[in-house]
CSV table of C-alpha atoms and ligand atoms in Angstrom, one decimal:
chain,number,residue,atom,x,y,z
W,6,MET,CA,-24.7,74.2,1.8
W,7,ASN,CA,-24.7,77.9,2.0
W,8,LYS,CA,-27.4,79.9,0.2
W,9,ILE,CA,-26.1,81.2,-3.1
W,10,ASP,CA,-26.7,84.9,-3.1
W,11,PHE,CA,-24.7,87.1,-5.5
W,12,ASP,CA,-25.5,90.3,-3.8
W,13,TYR,CA,-22.2,92.0,-2.8
W,14,VAL,CA,-23.4,92.9,0.7
W,15,ALA,CA,-24.8,89.4,1.5
W,16,LEU,CA,-21.7,87.8,0.1
W,17,THR,CA,-19.4,90.1,2.1
W,18,GLN,CA,-21.4,89.2,5.2
W,19,ALA,CA,-21.2,85.5,4.5
W,20,LEU,CA,-17.4,85.7,4.1
W,21,VAL,CA,-16.8,87.9,7.2
W,22,LYS,CA,-18.8,85.5,9.3
W,23,CYS,CA,-16.0,82.9,8.7
W,24,PRO,CA,-13.3,83.5,11.3
W,25,SER,CA,-10.6,82.8,8.8
W,26,VAL,CA,-7.6,84.1,10.7
W,27,THR,CA,-4.5,82.7,8.9
W,28,PRO,CA,-3.9,79.7,8.6
W,29,TYR,CA,-7.6,78.8,9.3
W,30,ASP,CA,-10.2,78.8,6.5
W,31,GLU,CA,-13.4,78.2,8.5
W,32,GLY,CA,-15.5,77.7,5.3
W,33,ALA,CA,-14.5,80.9,3.5
W,34,LEU,CA,-13.1,79.2,0.4
W,35,GLN,CA,-16.2,76.9,0.3
W,36,ILE,CA,-18.4,79.9,0.0
W,37,VAL,CA,-16.3,81.3,-2.9
W,38,GLU,CA,-16.3,77.8,-4.6
W,39,GLU,CA,-20.0,77.4,-4.4
W,40,HIS,CA,-20.6,80.8,-5.9
W,41,LEU,CA,-18.1,80.2,-8.7
W,42,ASN,CA,-19.5,76.7,-9.4
W,43,ASN,CA,-22.9,78.2,-9.7
W,44,LEU,CA,-21.6,80.6,-12.4
W,45,GLY,CA,-20.1,77.7,-14.4
W,46,PHE,CA,-16.5,78.1,-13.3
W,47,ASN,CA,-14.2,75.1,-13.0
W,48,CYS,CA,-12.7,75.2,-9.5
W,49,THR,CA,-9.6,73.5,-8.2
W,50,ARG,CA,-8.6,73.5,-4.6
W,51,LEU,CA,-4.8,73.9,-4.2
W,52,PRO,CA,-3.7,72.9,-0.7
W,53,PHE,CA,0.0,73.5,-0.2
W,54,SER,CA,2.5,72.5,2.5
W,55,GLU,CA,6.0,73.3,3.4
W,56,ASP,CA,8.2,72.2,6.3
W,57,GLY,CA,8.0,74.7,9.2
W,58,PHE,CA,4.9,76.5,7.9
W,59,ASP,CA,1.1,75.9,8.3
W,60,ASP,CA,-0.7,73.9,5.6
W,61,ILE,CA,-2.9,76.3,3.6
W,62,ASP,CA,-5.8,75.7,1.3
W,63,ASN,CA,-6.3,77.9,-1.8
W,64,LEU,CA,-8.8,78.1,-4.7
W,65,PHE,CA,-8.3,78.6,-8.4
W,66,GLY,CA,-11.4,79.1,-10.5
W,67,LYS,CA,-11.6,79.6,-14.3
W,68,ILE,CA,-14.2,80.1,-16.9
W,69,GLY,CA,-13.8,80.3,-20.7
W,70,GLU,CA,-11.5,78.3,-23.0
W,71,SER,CA,-9.9,80.8,-25.3
W,72,GLY,CA,-9.4,84.5,-25.9
W,73,LYS,CA,-8.0,87.2,-23.7
W,74,HIS,CA,-7.4,86.1,-20.1
W,75,LEU,CA,-8.1,88.4,-17.1
W,76,ALA,CA,-7.4,87.2,-13.6
W,77,PHE,CA,-8.6,88.6,-10.3
W,78,ALA,CA,-6.4,87.8,-7.3
W,79,GLY,CA,-7.4,88.1,-3.6
W,80,HIS,CA,-7.3,86.5,-0.2
W,81,THR,CA,-9.9,85.2,2.2
W,82,ASP,CA,-7.6,85.0,5.3
W,83,VAL,CA,-7.6,87.9,7.8
W,84,VAL,CA,-5.5,89.2,10.6
W,85,PRO,CA,-6.6,88.4,14.2
W,86,PRO,CA,-9.2,90.6,15.7
W,87,GLY,CA,-7.2,91.5,18.8
W,88,ASN,CA,-9.2,92.1,21.9
W,89,GLU,CA,-12.7,91.3,20.9
W,90,GLU,CA,-14.1,93.3,23.8
W,91,SER,CA,-12.8,96.4,22.2
W,92,TRP,CA,-15.1,95.9,19.2
W,93,LYS,CA,-18.4,97.7,18.9
W,94,TYR,CA,-19.8,94.6,17.3
W,95,PRO,CA,-18.3,91.1,17.5
W,96,PRO,CA,-15.6,90.9,14.8
W,97,PHE,CA,-17.1,88.0,13.0
W,98,SER,CA,-20.8,89.0,13.3
W,99,ALA,CA,-20.8,91.1,10.0
W,100,THR,CA,-23.2,93.5,11.7
W,101,ILE,CA,-24.7,96.2,9.5
W,102,ALA,CA,-25.2,99.6,11.2
W,103,ASP,CA,-25.2,103.2,10.0
W,104,GLY,CA,-24.6,102.3,6.4
W,105,LYS,CA,-21.5,100.3,7.3
W,106,LEU,CA,-20.7,96.6,7.4
W,107,TYR,CA,-18.5,95.8,10.4
W,108,GLY,CA,-16.1,92.9,10.8
W,109,ARG,CA,-12.6,91.7,10.5
W,110,GLY,CA,-11.8,91.4,6.8
W,111,ALA,CA,-14.7,93.6,5.6
W,112,GLU,CA,-12.1,96.0,4.0
W,113,ASP,CA,-9.1,93.7,3.7
W,114,MET,CA,-10.3,92.1,1.6
W,115,LYS,CA,-13.4,90.0,1.8
W,116,GLY,CA,-15.5,93.0,0.6
W,117,SER,CA,-13.4,93.2,-2.6
W,118,VAL,CA,-13.6,89.4,-3.2
W,119,ALA,CA,-17.4,89.6,-2.8
W,120,CYS,CA,-17.6,92.6,-5.1
W,121,PHE,CA,-15.6,90.9,-7.8
W,122,ILE,CA,-17.7,87.7,-7.6
W,123,SER,CA,-20.9,89.7,-7.6
W,124,ALA,CA,-19.7,91.7,-10.6
W,125,THR,CA,-18.8,88.5,-12.4
W,126,SER,CA,-22.3,87.2,-11.8
W,127,SER,CA,-23.8,90.4,-13.2
W,128,PHE,CA,-21.5,90.1,-16.2
W,129,ILE,CA,-22.3,86.5,-17.0
W,130,LYS,CA,-26.0,87.0,-16.5
W,131,LYS,CA,-25.8,89.9,-19.0
W,132,TYR,CA,-23.5,88.4,-21.6
W,133,SER,CA,-23.7,84.6,-21.0
W,134,HIS,CA,-21.0,82.0,-20.3
W,135,ASN,CA,-19.7,82.5,-23.8
W,136,PHE,CA,-18.6,86.0,-23.3
W,137,GLY,CA,-15.6,85.6,-25.6
W,138,GLY,CA,-12.6,85.3,-23.2
W,139,GLN,CA,-11.2,83.7,-20.1
W,140,LEU,CA,-11.7,84.8,-16.6
W,141,SER,CA,-9.9,83.4,-13.5
W,142,LEU,CA,-10.0,83.9,-9.7
W,143,ILE,CA,-6.9,83.3,-7.8
W,144,ILE,CA,-8.0,83.2,-4.1
W,145,THR,CA,-5.5,82.3,-1.4
W,146,GLY,CA,-5.8,81.6,2.3
W,147,ASP,CA,-2.2,82.7,2.9
W,148,GLU,CA,-1.7,86.4,2.4
W,149,GLU,CA,-1.6,87.9,5.9
W,150,LYS,CA,1.2,85.8,7.4
W,151,GLU,CA,4.2,84.3,5.7
W,152,ALA,CA,2.5,83.9,2.3
W,153,VAL,CA,4.6,80.8,1.6
W,154,ASN,CA,1.8,78.4,0.7
W,155,GLY,CA,-0.4,80.9,-1.2
W,156,THR,CA,-0.3,83.0,-4.4
W,157,LYS,CA,3.4,82.2,-5.1
W,158,LYS,CA,2.7,78.4,-5.3
W,159,MET,CA,-0.6,79.0,-7.0
W,160,MET,CA,1.1,80.9,-9.8
W,161,GLU,CA,3.7,78.1,-10.2
W,162,TRP,CA,0.8,75.6,-10.4
W,163,THR,CA,-0.9,77.6,-13.2
W,164,LYS,CA,2.4,77.7,-15.1
W,165,ASN,CA,2.8,74.0,-14.8
W,166,ASN,CA,-0.7,73.6,-16.1
W,167,ASN,CA,-0.1,75.8,-19.1
W,168,ILE,CA,-2.5,78.5,-17.9
W,169,VAL,CA,-1.4,81.8,-19.3
W,170,PHE,CA,-2.8,85.2,-18.1
W,171,ASN,CA,-2.8,88.4,-20.0
W,172,HIS,CA,-3.6,90.8,-17.1
W,173,CYS,CA,-4.4,90.6,-13.4
W,174,ILE,CA,-6.2,92.8,-10.9
W,175,VAL,CA,-5.4,92.4,-7.2
W,176,GLY,CA,-8.2,93.5,-5.0
W,177,GLU,CA,-6.2,95.0,-2.1
W,178,PRO,CA,-7.8,98.1,-0.6
W,179,THR,CA,-5.8,100.7,-2.5
W,180,SER,CA,-8.2,103.6,-2.6
W,181,ASN,CA,-7.5,106.7,-0.6
W,182,LYS,CA,-10.6,108.7,0.1
W,183,ILE,CA,-13.1,107.5,-2.5
W,184,VAL,CA,-13.3,104.1,-4.2
W,185,GLY,CA,-11.2,104.2,-7.3
W,186,ASP,CA,-9.2,107.4,-6.6
W,187,LYS,CA,-6.0,105.5,-6.3
W,188,ILE,CA,-4.6,102.3,-7.8
W,189,LYS,CA,-1.3,100.7,-7.2
W,190,ILE,CA,0.9,100.0,-10.2
W,191,GLY,CA,3.8,98.8,-8.0
W,192,ARG,CA,5.0,98.2,-4.5
W,193,ARG,CA,8.3,98.7,-2.9
W,194,GLY,CA,10.2,95.6,-1.9
W,195,SER,CA,11.2,94.8,1.7
W,196,ILE,CA,14.1,92.9,3.3
W,197,ASN,CA,15.3,92.4,6.9
W,198,PHE,CA,18.9,91.8,7.7
W,199,PHE,CA,19.7,90.3,11.1
W,200,VAL,CA,23.3,90.9,11.7
W,201,THR,CA,25.6,89.3,14.3
W,202,VAL,CA,29.1,90.4,14.9
W,203,LYS,CA,31.3,88.0,16.9
W,204,GLY,CA,34.3,89.5,18.5
W,205,VAL,CA,36.7,88.4,21.2
W,206,GLN,CA,35.6,88.9,24.8
W,207,GLY,CA,38.0,90.4,27.3
W,208,HIS,CA,38.7,92.8,30.1
W,209,THR,CA,38.3,96.5,29.0
W,210,ALA,CA,41.7,97.1,30.6
W,211,ASN,CA,43.3,94.5,28.3
W,212,SER,CA,41.7,95.5,25.1
W,213,GLN,CA,44.8,94.4,23.1
W,214,ARG,CA,43.8,90.8,23.7
W,215,ALA,CA,40.2,91.3,22.8
W,216,GLU,CA,38.2,92.5,19.7
W,217,ASN,CA,35.2,94.7,20.5
W,218,PRO,CA,32.2,93.6,18.3
W,219,ALA,CA,30.3,96.8,19.3
W,220,HIS,CA,32.9,99.0,17.7
W,221,LEU,CA,32.8,97.0,14.5
W,222,LEU,CA,29.0,96.9,14.3
W,223,ILE,CA,29.0,100.7,14.7
W,224,ILE,CA,31.4,101.1,11.8
W,225,LEU,CA,29.4,98.8,9.6
W,226,LEU,CA,26.1,100.5,10.5
W,227,ASN,CA,27.6,103.9,10.1
W,228,ASN,CA,28.8,103.0,6.6
W,229,ILE,CA,25.5,101.8,5.4
W,230,ILE,CA,23.5,104.8,6.7
W,231,SER,CA,26.0,107.4,5.6
W,232,LYS,CA,24.9,107.4,2.0
W,233,PRO,CA,21.4,107.1,0.5
W,234,LEU,CA,20.7,103.9,-1.5
W,235,ASP,CA,19.3,105.9,-4.4
W,236,ASP,CA,17.3,109.1,-5.2
W,237,GLY,CA,14.2,107.4,-6.4
W,238,ASN,CA,12.8,107.6,-9.9
W,239,GLU,CA,9.7,108.5,-11.9
W,240,PHE,CA,7.4,106.1,-10.1
W,241,TYR,CA,9.2,105.5,-6.8
W,242,LEU,CA,10.3,107.5,-3.8
W,243,PRO,CA,13.9,106.9,-2.7
W,244,SER,CA,14.5,103.6,-1.0
W,245,SER,CA,14.5,103.8,2.8
W,246,LEU,CA,17.0,102.0,5.1
W,247,GLN,CA,16.2,101.9,8.8
W,248,ILE,CA,17.9,100.3,11.8
W,249,PRO,CA,15.0,99.3,14.1
W,250,THR,CA,17.4,97.9,16.8
W,251,PHE,CA,21.0,97.2,17.7
W,252,ASP,CA,22.0,95.7,21.0
W,253,VAL,CA,24.9,94.1,22.9
W,254,GLY,CA,23.1,93.0,26.0
W,255,ASN,CA,26.2,93.6,28.1
W,256,SER,CA,25.6,94.8,31.7
W,257,ALA,CA,29.2,94.9,32.8
W,258,ALA,CA,31.2,98.1,32.3
W,259,ASN,CA,34.6,96.3,32.5
W,260,VAL,CA,33.9,93.6,30.0
W,261,ILE,CA,34.4,93.8,26.2
W,262,PRO,CA,31.4,91.7,24.9
W,263,GLU,CA,31.6,88.8,22.6
W,264,PHE,CA,28.6,89.5,20.4
W,265,ALA,CA,26.8,92.6,19.0
W,266,ARG,CA,23.6,92.4,17.0
W,267,ALA,CA,21.5,94.6,14.8
W,268,THR,CA,18.4,94.5,12.6
W,269,VAL,CA,18.3,96.5,9.3
W,270,ASN,CA,15.1,96.9,7.4
W,271,ILE,CA,15.1,98.2,3.8
W,272,ARG,CA,12.1,99.3,1.8
W,273,PHE,CA,13.4,99.4,-1.7
W,274,ASN,CA,12.3,100.6,-5.1
W,275,ASP,CA,12.9,98.9,-8.4
W,276,ILE,CA,16.5,100.1,-8.7
W,277,HIS,CA,17.3,97.2,-6.3
W,278,SER,CA,16.4,93.6,-5.8
W,279,VAL,CA,16.7,91.1,-2.9
W,280,GLU,CA,19.8,89.7,-4.7
W,281,SER,CA,21.5,93.0,-5.3
W,282,LEU,CA,20.9,94.2,-1.8
W,283,THR,CA,22.1,91.0,-0.3
W,284,LYS,CA,25.3,91.4,-2.3
W,285,TRP,CA,25.6,95.1,-1.3
W,286,PHE,CA,25.2,94.1,2.3
W,287,GLN,CA,27.9,91.4,2.1
W,288,ASP,CA,30.3,93.8,0.3
W,289,ASN,CA,29.9,96.3,3.2
W,290,ILE,CA,30.7,93.6,5.7
W,291,ASP,CA,33.7,92.5,3.7
W,292,LYS,CA,35.0,96.1,3.5
W,293,VAL,CA,35.0,96.4,7.3
W,294,PHE,CA,35.9,92.9,8.5
W,295,THR,CA,38.9,92.2,6.2
W,296,ASN,CA,40.8,94.6,8.5
W,297,PHE,CA,39.7,92.7,11.7
W,298,PRO,CA,40.6,89.0,11.2
W,299,LYS,CA,39.9,88.1,14.9
W,300,ALA,CA,36.2,89.1,14.4
W,301,SER,CA,33.5,87.8,12.1
W,302,CYS,CA,30.2,89.0,10.9
W,303,THR,CA,27.2,86.9,9.7
W,304,PHE,CA,23.7,87.7,8.8
W,305,ARG,CA,20.4,86.1,7.9
W,306,THR,CA,17.5,87.6,6.0
W,307,ASP,CA,13.7,87.1,6.3
W,308,GLN,CA,10.4,88.6,5.2
W,309,VAL,CA,11.9,89.1,1.8
W,310,GLY,CA,9.7,90.6,-0.8
W,311,GLU,CA,10.7,91.9,-4.3
W,312,SER,CA,9.4,95.2,-5.6
W,313,TYR,CA,7.2,95.3,-8.7
W,314,LEU,CA,6.2,97.9,-11.2
W,315,THR,CA,3.6,97.8,-14.0
W,316,ASN,CA,4.6,100.4,-16.5
W,317,PRO,CA,1.3,102.2,-17.0
W,318,GLY,CA,0.0,100.5,-20.1
W,319,GLN,CA,-3.1,98.8,-21.5
W,320,LEU,CA,-4.5,97.6,-18.2
W,321,CYS,CA,-3.9,101.0,-16.5
W,322,SER,CA,-5.7,102.9,-19.2
W,323,LEU,CA,-8.6,100.4,-19.3
W,324,VAL,CA,-9.0,100.5,-15.5
W,325,SER,CA,-8.8,104.3,-15.3
W,326,ALA,CA,-11.3,104.7,-18.1
W,327,ALA,CA,-13.7,102.3,-16.3
W,328,ILE,CA,-13.3,104.2,-13.1
W,329,LYS,CA,-14.1,107.5,-14.8
W,330,GLU,CA,-17.1,106.1,-16.6
W,331,VAL,CA,-18.6,104.8,-13.4
W,332,SER,CA,-17.7,107.6,-11.0
W,333,GLY,CA,-18.2,110.5,-13.4
W,334,ARG,CA,-15.1,112.0,-11.9
W,335,ASN,CA,-12.6,113.6,-14.2
W,336,GLY,CA,-9.9,114.2,-11.7
W,337,ASN,CA,-6.5,112.6,-11.9
W,338,LEU,CA,-6.3,109.0,-10.8
W,339,GLU,CA,-3.3,108.5,-8.5
W,340,MET,CA,-1.0,105.7,-9.6
W,341,ALA,CA,1.1,104.8,-6.6
W,342,THR,CA,3.8,102.5,-5.5
W,343,ASP,CA,3.7,103.2,-1.7
W,344,GLY,CA,2.7,101.1,1.3
W,345,GLY,CA,3.8,97.6,2.3
W,346,THR,CA,4.2,94.6,0.0
W,347,SER,CA,1.4,92.6,-1.6
W,348,ASP,CA,0.8,89.4,-3.4
W,349,ALA,CA,1.1,91.3,-6.7
W,350,ARG,CA,4.9,90.7,-6.3
W,351,PHE,CA,4.2,87.0,-7.0
W,352,ILE,CA,2.2,87.7,-10.1
W,353,LYS,CA,4.3,90.4,-11.8
W,354,ASN,CA,6.5,87.8,-13.6
W,355,TYR,CA,3.4,86.2,-15.2
W,356,CYS,CA,1.5,89.1,-16.6
W,357,GLU,CA,0.8,92.9,-16.2
W,358,VAL,CA,-0.7,93.4,-12.8
W,359,LEU,CA,-2.2,96.3,-10.8
W,360,GLU,CA,-4.2,96.7,-7.6
W,361,LEU,CA,-7.6,98.2,-7.2
W,362,GLY,CA,-9.9,97.8,-4.2
W,363,LEU,CA,-11.8,99.4,-1.4
W,364,VAL,CA,-10.7,102.5,0.6
W,365,ASN,CA,-7.7,101.9,2.9
W,366,ARG,CA,-9.3,103.3,6.0
W,367,THR,CA,-9.8,100.8,8.9
W,368,LEU,CA,-7.9,97.6,7.8
W,369,HIS,CA,-6.2,95.7,10.6
W,370,GLN,CA,-7.9,98.0,13.1
W,371,VAL,CA,-10.5,97.4,15.8
W,372,ASN,CA,-14.0,98.0,14.3
W,373,GLU,CA,-12.8,97.4,10.7
W,374,ASN,CA,-15.7,98.3,8.5
W,375,VAL,CA,-16.7,99.2,5.0
W,376,ASN,CA,-19.3,101.6,3.7
W,377,LEU,CA,-22.2,99.8,1.9
W,378,SER,CA,-22.0,102.5,-0.7
W,379,ASP,CA,-18.4,101.7,-1.3
W,380,LEU,CA,-19.2,98.1,-2.0
W,381,LYS,CA,-21.7,99.2,-4.6
W,382,GLU,CA,-19.2,101.5,-6.2
W,383,LEU,CA,-16.5,98.8,-6.4
W,384,HIS,CA,-19.0,96.3,-7.8
W,385,ASP,CA,-19.9,98.8,-10.5
W,386,ILE,CA,-16.3,99.5,-11.3
W,387,TYR,CA,-15.3,95.8,-11.5
W,388,LEU,CA,-18.4,95.2,-13.7
W,389,ARG,CA,-17.4,98.0,-16.1
W,390,ILE,CA,-13.8,96.7,-16.2
W,391,LEU,CA,-15.1,93.3,-17.2
W,392,GLU,CA,-17.3,94.9,-19.9
W,393,ASN,CA,-14.5,97.0,-21.3
W,394,TYR,CA,-11.9,94.3,-21.1
W,395,PHE,CA,-14.1,91.8,-23.0
W,396,GLU,CA,-15.2,94.6,-25.4
W,397,LYS,CA,-18.9,94.6,-24.5
W,398,ASN,CA,-19.4,98.3,-24.9
V,405,ZN,ZN1,-5.0,92.3,2.1
C-alpha cells in the first residue's frame, strides 16, 4: 500500500518512480486508484486486448450521481528513457534539484495527472463529496504507442455503460512558455500511405516488353504534390503532404525493376478525414494506372488519426477565465491546433474537449523535468476550473 499523499509534488514523484514505459504499468494505475478511492471515487479497471497488440490496463474513476459531468483524460504510460547514462539523474528516480522534478513522464504527463488529482482532493475537501455534479478521470496506459487498447476503447465502454460526459479536459502539456498561455482546441489528423507499384521487369534495352514502376510512381507522386490539399481555415494551417521516402532498391543499370515503393505522410486539418483522403489517394492512383494495364498499384495505411476541433464555446471561455483569474495575466490565450495527434481525437465524438497542461519544453527528451512552480500553477488552475465549472464562486 502506497502512502496516500495528495500533494502534487509527492504524487508526481510517486508516479514518476513507476517505470511505466508502454505497455508496462509498474504500479502507476494502482497509485491513481488508491488516491481516487480515498476521495470516494468509484474506480473500474479496464484491461483491453486485441490480436497483434500488447494487453493494456486502464482506469476509469467517477464520483457524483447527477448534474453536469466533467471528465479529465490522461495517461500514465511514458516513452522509453533512451540511454540512461545520458541522464543527469536516473530517469525513474524523480529527483528534485534546482526547483525542478526530473524524470521520464514528469512533463508528459504524470505531473498533470498528479495536479488534477491533487486539485480534485482540494476541491472535495472544500466542498464535500456532494458538490453537485459528476467528475470522472479517464486514465489510460496506452497513449504513447499504438493507442489501440486505451482511450478509444474506454470511451466505447463508457457509452455502453450509459455514462455521458458534458465536457472533457485532456492534460497533455500544451502550454508554450508559461503554464496556461496556450490550450489546444484541436489537432491535425495524420495518415501514412505505404505505396507499392508493381510493374513488369525487363532489360532496359527491351523496354517495350517491360513496364517501369519507377516511372509510374514518379507520375503518381508528382500529381499529388503538384497542388496543395487546401489553404487552411480560421483555426488550422493548410494541410501538409510530405514524401518521407521513395525507393526502388535496384542496383543494376540495365534492369527495369519490378517494384517501386514510397511513403506519403499527410498532416491534415478538419477539411479532410481519413476516409476522404483514402478515397482521394485511390482516385489519384486510378487516374494514373488506368492507362497502364500491365502495372498495378496498391497501398496500405497506418498510424491513422482523425483531426478534431472544438469550436471555442462554453468550455473554452470557462477555462480561459479560470486561467486569467489564477495567473492575473490579461494577455491573449492562444487557442491552437498544431502539433501531433492526441487522445482527444477519441473523445471529440462524445463531448466538447480541449487540452490544457504543463509547458511543452522537455517531453520525450533526456533529462525531462518540470518546474515545481509550474506544478503549483497547474494545480491552482485545475482547482479554479473545478470551482467555476461546478459554480462554487
Ligand atoms: Zn502525452
